[in-house]
């Protein structure tokens, strides 16, 4: 019969095991690439795009964590929108608006692509990955840190979806809890451009 020296047995690090399982799951679903579109290992600390194989969507990621391009905080504007054109005109917020920002990303051809756009609210929701903790489903910020290099996991992100009931507002998502609601278009929220692959 084997005897155990319990004083020298270390407990299993359940948190570390769970994080490894999450990484493995995410690395099967998401593909990171550099500015030239070359696929990178999931463990890298610098990447320009993130492709979701389940949804067929490619998302921008700031090359360096402290960059402000292409992910940036801007106000909501869309050419042809009654509220925007009536109150904001084309120079709304000195160009720091969603439409001008997407145009800028496309002119630069981020990661070799010029068809970036604002995500609709349902596309934005696909990035809100949930895990179960003690029977309660909640957002695990570890997911955000593995998918994006910026520190915007506690921020609000605009969608391209205007609120049909109120022409002055558009939908956005709180990334720290996945809650979606609408806000006046003159407020500044973050933008993460997307494209279909």
mmCIF file of N, CA and C in Angstrom, residues 66-195:
data_model
loop_
_atom_site.group_PDB
_atom_site.id
_atom_site.type_symbol
_atom_site.label_atom_id
_atom_site.label_comp_id
_atom_site.label_asym_id
_atom_site.label_seq_id
_atom_site.Cartn_x
_atom_site.Cartn_y
_atom_site.Cartn_z
ATOM 1 N N UNK A 66 -1.291 50.479 -26.472
ATOM 2 C CA UNK A 66 -1.564 51.877 -26.149
ATOM 3 C C UNK A 66 -1.862 52.732 -27.380
ATOM 4 N N UNK A 67 -2.009 52.109 -28.567
ATOM 5 C CA UNK A 67 -2.366 52.858 -29.771
ATOM 6 C C UNK A 67 -3.801 53.379 -29.678
ATOM 7 N N UNK A 68 -4.097 54.414 -30.445
ATOM 8 C CA UNK A 68 -5.479 54.915 -30.544
ATOM 9 C C UNK A 68 -5.989 54.780 -31.978
ATOM 10 N N UNK A 69 -5.364 53.929 -32.762
ATOM 11 C CA UNK A 69 -5.817 53.641 -34.118
ATOM 12 C C UNK A 69 -5.571 52.170 -34.399
ATOM 13 N N UNK A 70 -6.569 51.466 -34.944
ATOM 14 C CA UNK A 70 -7.862 51.953 -35.409
ATOM 15 C C UNK A 70 -8.964 52.018 -34.347
ATOM 16 N N UNK A 71 -8.789 51.338 -33.209
ATOM 17 C CA UNK A 71 -9.822 51.392 -32.162
ATOM 18 C C UNK A 71 -9.729 52.750 -31.478
ATOM 19 N N UNK A 72 -10.858 53.464 -31.459
ATOM 20 C CA UNK A 72 -10.830 54.835 -30.967
ATOM 21 C C UNK A 72 -12.194 55.213 -30.395
ATOM 22 N N UNK A 73 -12.219 56.267 -29.591
ATOM 23 C CA UNK A 73 -13.464 56.760 -28.994
ATOM 24 C C UNK A 73 -13.969 57.947 -29.813
ATOM 25 N N UNK A 74 -15.164 57.815 -30.385
ATOM 26 C CA UNK A 74 -15.732 58.847 -31.256
ATOM 27 C C UNK A 74 -17.246 58.964 -31.036
ATOM 28 N N UNK A 75 -17.835 60.012 -31.614
ATOM 29 C CA UNK A 75 -19.285 60.179 -31.572
ATOM 30 C C UNK A 75 -19.915 59.454 -32.766
ATOM 31 N N UNK A 76 -21.237 59.303 -32.733
ATOM 32 C CA UNK A 76 -21.943 58.549 -33.786
ATOM 33 C C UNK A 76 -22.371 59.503 -34.895
ATOM 34 N N UNK A 77 -22.068 59.132 -36.134
ATOM 35 C CA UNK A 77 -22.482 59.928 -37.285
ATOM 36 C C UNK A 77 -22.632 59.012 -38.484
ATOM 37 N N UNK A 78 -23.681 59.244 -39.262
ATOM 38 C CA UNK A 78 -23.879 58.502 -40.499
ATOM 39 C C UNK A 78 -24.473 59.444 -41.529
ATOM 40 N N UNK A 79 -23.808 59.556 -42.658
ATOM 41 C CA UNK A 79 -24.293 60.429 -43.723
ATOM 42 C C UNK A 79 -25.685 59.980 -44.144
ATOM 43 N N UNK A 80 -26.571 60.940 -44.297
ATOM 44 C CA UNK A 80 -27.940 60.626 -44.683
ATOM 45 C C UNK A 80 -28.886 60.458 -43.510
ATOM 46 N N UNK A 81 -28.310 60.332 -42.299
ATOM 47 C CA UNK A 81 -29.145 60.217 -41.106
ATOM 48 C C UNK A 81 -29.781 61.573 -40.796
ATOM 49 N N UNK A 82 -31.074 61.607 -40.656
ATOM 50 C CA UNK A 82 -31.801 62.872 -40.472
ATOM 51 C C UNK A 82 -31.272 63.669 -39.300
ATOM 52 N N UNK A 83 -31.110 63.021 -38.167
ATOM 53 C CA UNK A 83 -30.652 63.719 -36.961
ATOM 54 C C UNK A 83 -29.234 64.238 -37.133
ATOM 55 N N UNK A 84 -28.348 63.389 -37.643
ATOM 56 C CA UNK A 84 -26.945 63.792 -37.802
ATOM 57 C C UNK A 84 -26.804 64.949 -38.781
ATOM 58 N N UNK A 85 -27.458 64.840 -39.928
ATOM 59 C CA UNK A 85 -27.305 65.884 -40.933
ATOM 60 C C UNK A 85 -27.942 67.192 -40.498
ATOM 61 N N UNK A 86 -28.999 67.113 -39.723
ATOM 62 C CA UNK A 86 -29.692 68.314 -39.276
ATOM 63 C C UNK A 86 -28.915 69.033 -38.174
ATOM 64 N N UNK A 87 -28.294 68.271 -37.295
ATOM 65 C CA UNK A 87 -27.663 68.864 -36.122
ATOM 66 C C UNK A 87 -26.144 68.842 -36.119
ATOM 67 N N UNK A 88 -25.545 67.949 -36.858
ATOM 68 C CA UNK A 88 -24.102 67.750 -36.733
ATOM 69 C C UNK A 88 -23.313 68.125 -37.974
ATOM 70 N N UNK A 89 -23.929 68.020 -39.156
ATOM 71 C CA UNK A 89 -23.258 68.293 -40.419
ATOM 72 C C UNK A 89 -22.079 67.348 -40.621
ATOM 73 N N UNK A 90 -21.329 67.561 -41.676
ATOM 74 C CA UNK A 90 -20.267 66.628 -42.042
ATOM 75 C C UNK A 90 -19.039 66.744 -41.152
ATOM 76 N N UNK A 91 -18.889 67.836 -40.464
ATOM 77 C CA UNK A 91 -17.697 68.019 -39.631
ATOM 78 C C UNK A 91 -17.992 67.761 -38.157
ATOM 79 N N UNK A 92 -19.047 67.038 -37.881
ATOM 80 C CA UNK A 92 -19.431 66.784 -36.497
ATOM 81 C C UNK A 92 -18.246 66.271 -35.686
ATOM 82 N N UNK A 93 -17.982 66.917 -34.572
ATOM 83 C CA UNK A 93 -16.901 66.544 -33.646
ATOM 84 C C UNK A 93 -15.532 66.583 -34.331
ATOM 85 N N UNK A 94 -15.346 67.554 -35.211
ATOM 86 C CA UNK A 94 -14.062 67.728 -35.915
ATOM 87 C C UNK A 94 -13.583 66.442 -36.605
ATOM 88 N N UNK A 95 -14.514 65.682 -37.106
ATOM 89 C CA UNK A 95 -14.151 64.449 -37.811
ATOM 90 C C UNK A 95 -14.043 63.232 -36.930
ATOM 91 N N UNK A 96 -14.065 63.411 -35.616
ATOM 92 C CA UNK A 96 -13.979 62.267 -34.710
ATOM 93 C C UNK A 96 -15.366 61.664 -34.512
ATOM 94 N N UNK A 97 -15.890 61.123 -35.603
ATOM 95 C CA UNK A 97 -17.190 60.464 -35.569
ATOM 96 C C UNK A 97 -17.061 59.115 -36.275
ATOM 97 N N UNK A 98 -18.050 58.280 -36.106
ATOM 98 C CA UNK A 98 -17.964 56.897 -36.586
ATOM 99 C C UNK A 98 -17.725 56.807 -38.086
ATOM 100 N N UNK A 99 -18.436 57.605 -38.864
ATOM 101 C CA UNK A 99 -18.293 57.498 -40.316
ATOM 102 C C UNK A 99 -16.905 57.942 -40.774
ATOM 103 N N UNK A 100 -16.433 59.075 -40.279
ATOM 104 C CA UNK A 100 -15.096 59.541 -40.664
ATOM 105 C C UNK A 100 -14.025 58.569 -40.199
ATOM 106 N N UNK A 101 -14.241 57.959 -39.027
ATOM 107 C CA UNK A 101 -13.236 57.045 -38.503
ATOM 108 C C UNK A 101 -13.134 55.778 -39.351
ATOM 109 N N UNK A 102 -14.277 55.216 -39.750
ATOM 110 C CA UNK A 102 -14.278 54.033 -40.618
ATOM 111 C C UNK A 102 -13.636 54.377 -41.964
ATOM 112 N N UNK A 103 -13.951 55.567 -42.492
ATOM 113 C CA UNK A 103 -13.349 56.020 -43.750
ATOM 114 C C UNK A 103 -11.826 56.093 -43.621
ATOM 115 N N UNK A 104 -11.346 56.603 -42.484
ATOM 116 C CA UNK A 104 -9.906 56.709 -42.242
ATOM 117 C C UNK A 104 -9.258 55.328 -42.192
ATOM 118 N N UNK A 105 -9.895 54.375 -41.510
ATOM 119 C CA UNK A 105 -9.365 53.002 -41.430
ATOM 120 C C UNK A 105 -9.254 52.396 -42.826
ATOM 121 N N UNK A 106 -10.289 52.618 -43.658
ATOM 122 C CA UNK A 106 -10.280 52.070 -45.009
ATOM 123 C C UNK A 106 -9.257 52.763 -45.904
ATOM 124 N N UNK A 107 -9.070 54.054 -45.740
ATOM 125 C CA UNK A 107 -8.054 54.756 -46.546
ATOM 126 C C UNK A 107 -6.656 54.265 -46.206
ATOM 127 N N UNK A 108 -6.436 53.916 -44.947
ATOM 128 C CA UNK A 108 -5.142 53.363 -44.545
ATOM 129 C C UNK A 108 -5.015 51.895 -44.957
ATOM 130 N N UNK A 109 -6.151 51.262 -45.259
ATOM 131 C CA UNK A 109 -6.126 49.851 -45.651
ATOM 132 C C UNK A 109 -5.599 48.972 -44.541
ATOM 133 N N UNK A 110 -6.225 49.103 -43.359
ATOM 134 C CA UNK A 110 -5.748 48.357 -42.193
ATOM 135 C C UNK A 110 -5.637 46.867 -42.503
ATOM 136 N N UNK A 111 -4.442 46.317 -42.291
ATOM 137 C CA UNK A 111 -4.140 44.902 -42.519
ATOM 138 C C UNK A 111 -4.439 44.496 -43.959
ATOM 139 N N UNK A 112 -4.317 45.460 -44.889
ATOM 140 C CA UNK A 112 -4.492 45.163 -46.303
ATOM 141 C C UNK A 112 -5.928 45.151 -46.792
ATOM 142 N N UNK A 113 -6.859 45.583 -45.963
ATOM 143 C CA UNK A 113 -8.282 45.558 -46.340
ATOM 144 C C UNK A 113 -8.865 46.966 -46.349
ATOM 145 N N UNK A 114 -9.785 47.205 -47.274
ATOM 146 C CA UNK A 114 -10.425 48.517 -47.386
ATOM 147 C C UNK A 114 -11.944 48.409 -47.344
ATOM 148 N N UNK A 115 -12.431 47.338 -46.734
ATOM 149 C CA UNK A 115 -13.884 47.144 -46.639
ATOM 150 C C UNK A 115 -14.344 47.032 -45.178
ATOM 151 N N UNK A 116 -13.635 47.723 -44.267
ATOM 152 C CA UNK A 116 -14.033 47.746 -42.863
ATOM 153 C C UNK A 116 -15.329 48.534 -42.717
ATOM 154 N N UNK A 117 -16.116 48.189 -41.715
ATOM 155 C CA UNK A 117 -17.385 48.860 -41.461
ATOM 156 C C UNK A 117 -17.693 48.808 -39.977
ATOM 157 N N UNK A 118 -18.735 49.541 -39.594
ATOM 158 C CA UNK A 118 -19.224 49.475 -38.212
ATOM 159 C C UNK A 118 -20.020 48.180 -38.045
ATOM 160 N N UNK A 119 -19.893 47.502 -36.928
ATOM 161 C CA UNK A 119 -20.706 46.295 -36.710
ATOM 162 C C UNK A 119 -22.143 46.654 -36.340
ATOM 163 N N UNK A 120 -23.085 45.822 -36.774
ATOM 164 C CA UNK A 120 -24.451 45.978 -36.261
ATOM 165 C C UNK A 120 -24.446 45.439 -34.837
ATOM 166 N N UNK A 121 -25.477 45.746 -34.077
ATOM 167 C CA UNK A 121 -25.483 45.372 -32.659
ATOM 168 C C UNK A 121 -25.385 43.862 -32.457
ATOM 169 N N UNK A 122 -26.022 43.075 -33.329
ATOM 170 C CA UNK A 122 -25.968 41.616 -33.170
ATOM 171 C C UNK A 122 -24.573 41.065 -33.434
ATOM 172 N N UNK A 123 -23.810 41.703 -34.332
ATOM 173 C CA UNK A 123 -22.428 41.274 -34.558
ATOM 174 C C UNK A 123 -21.567 41.601 -33.346
ATOM 175 N N UNK A 124 -21.782 42.757 -32.773
ATOM 176 C CA UNK A 124 -21.022 43.152 -31.585
ATOM 177 C C UNK A 124 -21.267 42.180 -30.435
ATOM 178 N N UNK A 125 -22.488 41.696 -30.316
ATOM 179 C CA UNK A 125 -22.833 40.760 -29.241
ATOM 180 C C UNK A 125 -22.044 39.452 -29.335
ATOM 181 N N UNK A 126 -21.612 39.083 -30.543
ATOM 182 C CA UNK A 126 -20.893 37.811 -30.695
ATOM 183 C C UNK A 126 -19.530 37.848 -30.007
ATOM 184 N N UNK A 127 -19.019 39.042 -29.708
ATOM 185 C CA UNK A 127 -17.736 39.161 -29.011
ATOM 186 C C UNK A 127 -17.891 39.069 -27.503
ATOM 187 N N UNK A 128 -19.117 39.127 -27.044
ATOM 188 C CA UNK A 128 -19.361 39.041 -25.607
ATOM 189 C C UNK A 128 -19.430 37.572 -25.230
ATOM 190 N N UNK A 129 -18.297 37.027 -24.845
ATOM 191 C CA UNK A 129 -18.215 35.606 -24.529
ATOM 192 C C UNK A 129 -18.466 35.395 -23.049
ATOM 193 N N UNK A 130 -19.288 34.434 -22.752
ATOM 194 C CA UNK A 130 -19.699 34.210 -21.375
ATOM 195 C C UNK A 130 -19.161 32.898 -20.836
ATOM 196 N N UNK A 131 -18.992 32.856 -19.535
ATOM 197 C CA UNK A 131 -18.634 31.624 -18.841
ATOM 198 C C UNK A 131 -19.534 31.501 -17.618
ATOM 199 N N UNK A 132 -19.599 30.314 -17.099
ATOM 200 C CA UNK A 132 -20.445 30.090 -15.928
ATOM 201 C C UNK A 132 -19.576 30.022 -14.677
ATOM 202 N N UNK A 133 -19.912 30.845 -13.703
ATOM 203 C CA UNK A 133 -19.231 30.839 -12.412
ATOM 204 C C UNK A 133 -20.266 30.546 -11.327
ATOM 205 N N UNK A 134 -20.100 29.428 -10.671
ATOM 206 C CA UNK A 134 -20.998 29.049 -9.564
ATOM 207 C C UNK A 134 -22.467 29.164 -9.976
ATOM 208 N N UNK A 135 -22.766 28.682 -11.194
ATOM 209 C CA UNK A 135 -24.153 28.673 -11.648
ATOM 210 C C UNK A 135 -24.640 29.990 -12.212
ATOM 211 N N UNK A 136 -23.818 31.030 -12.164
ATOM 212 C CA UNK A 136 -24.213 32.346 -12.690
ATOM 213 C C UNK A 136 -23.404 32.631 -13.946
ATOM 214 N N UNK A 137 -24.102 32.955 -15.043
ATOM 215 C CA UNK A 137 -23.417 33.259 -16.289
ATOM 216 C C UNK A 137 -23.032 34.721 -16.309
ATOM 217 N N UNK A 138 -21.759 34.976 -16.578
ATOM 218 C CA UNK A 138 -21.288 36.361 -16.584
ATOM 219 C C UNK A 138 -20.122 36.497 -17.551
ATOM 220 N N UNK A 139 -19.784 37.719 -17.880
ATOM 221 C CA UNK A 139 -18.659 37.971 -18.776
ATOM 222 C C UNK A 139 -17.350 37.726 -18.050
ATOM 223 N N UNK A 140 -16.465 37.022 -18.695
ATOM 224 C CA UNK A 140 -15.149 36.776 -18.123
ATOM 225 C C UNK A 140 -14.148 37.658 -18.864
ATOM 226 N N UNK A 141 -13.604 38.651 -18.175
ATOM 227 C CA UNK A 141 -12.721 39.622 -18.813
ATOM 228 C C UNK A 141 -11.424 38.984 -19.324
ATOM 229 N N UNK A 142 -11.124 37.778 -18.860
ATOM 230 C CA UNK A 142 -9.967 37.065 -19.393
ATOM 231 C C UNK A 142 -10.141 36.894 -20.901
ATOM 232 N N UNK A 143 -11.374 36.631 -21.337
ATOM 233 C CA UNK A 143 -11.638 36.456 -22.761
ATOM 234 C C UNK A 143 -11.231 37.692 -23.544
ATOM 235 N N UNK A 144 -11.608 38.865 -23.065
ATOM 236 C CA UNK A 144 -11.293 40.097 -23.770
ATOM 237 C C UNK A 144 -9.778 40.271 -23.877
ATOM 238 N N UNK A 145 -9.081 40.031 -22.799
ATOM 239 C CA UNK A 145 -7.630 40.203 -22.789
ATOM 240 C C UNK A 145 -6.940 39.251 -23.760
ATOM 241 N N UNK A 146 -7.515 38.083 -23.995
ATOM 242 C CA UNK A 146 -6.926 37.132 -24.920
ATOM 243 C C UNK A 146 -7.244 37.470 -26.370
ATOM 244 N N UNK A 147 -8.371 38.162 -26.595
ATOM 245 C CA UNK A 147 -8.799 38.475 -27.955
ATOM 246 C C UNK A 147 -8.310 39.833 -28.443
ATOM 247 N N UNK A 148 -8.183 40.787 -27.513
ATOM 248 C CA UNK A 148 -7.802 42.147 -27.897
ATOM 249 C C UNK A 148 -6.693 42.660 -26.995
ATOM 250 N N UNK A 149 -5.768 43.431 -27.587
ATOM 251 C CA UNK A 149 -4.606 43.873 -26.825
ATOM 252 C C UNK A 149 -4.830 45.194 -26.097
ATOM 253 N N UNK A 150 -5.897 45.923 -26.461
ATOM 254 C CA UNK A 150 -6.141 47.204 -25.798
ATOM 255 C C UNK A 150 -6.769 46.981 -24.424
ATOM 256 N N UNK A 151 -6.869 48.029 -23.656
ATOM 257 C CA UNK A 151 -7.423 47.917 -22.305
ATOM 258 C C UNK A 151 -8.817 48.541 -22.251
ATOM 259 N N UNK A 152 -9.683 48.133 -23.185
ATOM 260 C CA UNK A 152 -11.020 48.724 -23.280
ATOM 261 C C UNK A 152 -12.128 47.754 -22.862
ATOM 262 N N UNK A 153 -11.775 46.769 -22.055
ATOM 263 C CA UNK A 153 -12.779 45.774 -21.657
ATOM 264 C C UNK A 153 -13.878 46.346 -20.775
ATOM 265 N N UNK A 154 -13.656 47.513 -20.197
ATOM 266 C CA UNK A 154 -14.688 48.139 -19.356
ATOM 267 C C UNK A 154 -15.356 49.317 -20.048
ATOM 268 N N UNK A 155 -15.244 49.374 -21.378
ATOM 269 C CA UNK A 155 -15.764 50.507 -22.132
ATOM 270 C C UNK A 155 -17.042 50.161 -22.893
ATOM 271 N N UNK A 156 -17.647 51.206 -23.464
ATOM 272 C CA UNK A 156 -18.850 51.043 -24.283
ATOM 273 C C UNK A 156 -18.461 51.149 -25.752
ATOM 274 N N UNK A 157 -19.039 50.282 -26.588
ATOM 275 C CA UNK A 157 -18.726 50.252 -28.011
ATOM 276 C C UNK A 157 -19.981 50.511 -28.851
ATOM 277 N N UNK A 158 -19.855 51.459 -29.803
ATOM 278 C CA UNK A 158 -20.953 51.771 -30.724
ATOM 279 C C UNK A 158 -21.217 50.616 -31.682
ATOM 280 N N UNK A 159 -22.467 50.497 -32.095
ATOM 281 C CA UNK A 159 -22.824 49.673 -33.249
ATOM 282 C C UNK A 159 -23.283 50.630 -34.347
ATOM 283 N N UNK A 160 -23.522 50.105 -35.525
ATOM 284 C CA UNK A 160 -24.044 50.926 -36.619
ATOM 285 C C UNK A 160 -25.564 50.990 -36.585
ATOM 286 N N UNK A 161 -26.160 50.340 -35.583
ATOM 287 C CA UNK A 161 -27.622 50.220 -35.526
ATOM 288 C C UNK A 161 -28.269 51.415 -34.845
ATOM 289 N N UNK A 162 -28.990 52.257 -35.624
ATOM 290 C CA UNK A 162 -29.716 53.344 -34.979
ATOM 291 C C UNK A 162 -30.909 52.782 -34.220
ATOM 292 N N UNK A 163 -31.374 53.512 -33.238
ATOM 293 C CA UNK A 163 -32.552 53.086 -32.484
ATOM 294 C C UNK A 163 -33.785 53.500 -33.269
ATOM 295 N N UNK A 164 -34.524 52.522 -33.747
ATOM 296 C CA UNK A 164 -35.676 52.792 -34.595
ATOM 297 C C UNK A 164 -36.751 53.629 -33.937
ATOM 298 N N UNK A 165 -36.817 53.604 -32.603
ATOM 299 C CA UNK A 165 -37.863 54.347 -31.900
ATOM 300 C C UNK A 165 -37.483 55.799 -31.632
ATOM 301 N N UNK A 166 -36.211 56.120 -31.780
ATOM 302 C CA UNK A 166 -35.753 57.470 -31.444
ATOM 303 C C UNK A 166 -34.600 57.830 -32.370
ATOM 304 N N UNK A 167 -34.839 58.717 -33.325
ATOM 305 C CA UNK A 167 -33.842 59.021 -34.342
ATOM 306 C C UNK A 167 -32.604 59.718 -33.784
ATOM 307 N N UNK A 168 -32.624 60.135 -32.527
ATOM 308 C CA UNK A 168 -31.477 60.820 -31.923
ATOM 309 C C UNK A 168 -30.488 59.851 -31.277
ATOM 310 N N UNK A 169 -30.831 58.573 -31.203
ATOM 311 C CA UNK A 169 -30.000 57.618 -30.472
ATOM 312 C C UNK A 169 -29.585 56.431 -31.341
ATOM 313 N N UNK A 170 -28.525 55.745 -30.914
ATOM 314 C CA UNK A 170 -28.041 54.534 -31.590
ATOM 315 C C UNK A 170 -27.652 53.506 -30.529
ATOM 316 N N UNK A 171 -27.630 52.233 -30.933
ATOM 317 C CA UNK A 171 -27.337 51.140 -30.008
ATOM 318 C C UNK A 171 -25.839 50.996 -29.743
ATOM 319 N N UNK A 172 -25.517 50.633 -28.518
ATOM 320 C CA UNK A 172 -24.142 50.321 -28.150
ATOM 321 C C UNK A 172 -24.151 49.219 -27.111
ATOM 322 N N UNK A 173 -22.957 48.681 -26.826
ATOM 323 C CA UNK A 173 -22.856 47.596 -25.854
ATOM 324 C C UNK A 173 -21.823 47.945 -24.793
ATOM 325 N N UNK A 174 -22.201 47.725 -23.525
ATOM 326 C CA UNK A 174 -21.247 47.803 -22.419
ATOM 327 C C UNK A 174 -20.434 46.516 -22.440
ATOM 328 N N UNK A 175 -19.137 46.617 -22.694
ATOM 329 C CA UNK A 175 -18.357 45.388 -22.820
ATOM 330 C C UNK A 175 -18.133 44.693 -21.492
ATOM 331 N N UNK A 176 -18.211 45.434 -20.392
ATOM 332 C CA UNK A 176 -17.920 44.788 -19.106
ATOM 333 C C UNK A 176 -19.060 43.922 -18.592
ATOM 334 N N UNK A 177 -20.258 44.043 -19.170
ATOM 335 C CA UNK A 177 -21.331 43.142 -18.731
ATOM 336 C C UNK A 177 -22.239 42.671 -19.868
ATOM 337 N N UNK A 178 -21.944 43.097 -21.104
ATOM 338 C CA UNK A 178 -22.717 42.635 -22.247
ATOM 339 C C UNK A 178 -24.057 43.308 -22.429
ATOM 340 N N UNK A 179 -24.378 44.286 -21.576
ATOM 341 C CA UNK A 179 -25.677 44.957 -21.659
ATOM 342 C C UNK A 179 -25.720 45.858 -22.882
ATOM 343 N N UNK A 180 -26.790 45.768 -23.649
ATOM 344 C CA UNK A 180 -26.964 46.590 -24.845
ATOM 345 C C UNK A 180 -28.110 47.567 -24.638
ATOM 346 N N UNK A 181 -27.869 48.810 -24.981
ATOM 347 C CA UNK A 181 -28.900 49.835 -24.895
ATOM 348 C C UNK A 181 -28.570 50.923 -25.910
ATOM 349 N N UNK A 182 -29.303 52.027 -25.892
ATOM 350 C CA UNK A 182 -29.038 53.094 -26.850
ATOM 351 C C UNK A 182 -28.707 54.385 -26.121
ATOM 352 N N UNK A 183 -28.051 55.281 -26.857
ATOM 353 C CA UNK A 183 -27.548 56.520 -26.281
ATOM 354 C C UNK A 183 -27.606 57.605 -27.350
ATOM 355 N N UNK A 184 -27.681 58.852 -26.907
ATOM 356 C CA UNK A 184 -27.656 59.982 -27.826
ATOM 357 C C UNK A 184 -26.398 59.917 -28.691
ATOM 358 N N UNK A 185 -26.556 60.187 -29.980
ATOM 359 C CA UNK A 185 -25.458 60.062 -30.930
ATOM 360 C C UNK A 185 -24.325 61.052 -30.682
ATOM 361 N N UNK A 186 -24.566 62.055 -29.874
ATOM 362 C CA UNK A 186 -23.522 63.045 -29.606
ATOM 363 C C UNK A 186 -22.529 62.562 -28.549
ATOM 364 N N UNK A 187 -22.829 61.440 -27.871
ATOM 365 C CA UNK A 187 -21.905 60.883 -26.883
ATOM 366 C C UNK A 187 -20.743 60.177 -27.583
ATOM 367 N N UNK A 188 -19.613 60.107 -26.916
ATOM 368 C CA UNK A 188 -18.462 59.373 -27.442
ATOM 369 C C UNK A 188 -18.420 57.971 -26.858
ATOM 370 N N UNK A 189 -18.360 56.984 -27.735
ATOM 371 C CA UNK A 189 -18.148 55.588 -27.377
ATOM 372 C C UNK A 189 -17.012 55.060 -28.237
ATOM 373 N N UNK A 190 -16.539 53.866 -27.918
ATOM 374 C CA UNK A 190 -15.472 53.263 -28.700
ATOM 375 C C UNK A 190 -16.029 52.594 -29.958
ATOM 376 N N UNK A 191 -15.158 52.433 -30.942
ATOM 377 C CA UNK A 191 -15.526 51.789 -32.204
ATOM 378 C C UNK A 191 -14.527 50.679 -32.477
ATOM 379 N N UNK A 192 -15.032 49.492 -32.818
ATOM 380 C CA UNK A 192 -14.172 48.413 -33.283
ATOM 381 C C UNK A 192 -14.709 47.983 -34.643
ATOM 382 N N UNK A 193 -13.957 48.303 -35.688
ATOM 383 C CA UNK A 193 -14.403 48.009 -37.051
ATOM 384 C C UNK A 193 -14.380 46.507 -37.305
ATOM 385 N N UNK A 194 -15.204 46.100 -38.264
ATOM 386 C CA UNK A 194 -15.349 44.682 -38.606
ATOM 387 C C UNK A 194 -15.469 44.567 -40.124
ATOM 388 N N UNK A 195 -15.187 43.392 -40.620
ATOM 389 C CA UNK A 195 -15.437 43.095 -42.036
ATOM 390 C C UNK A 195 -15.836 41.637 -42.134
#
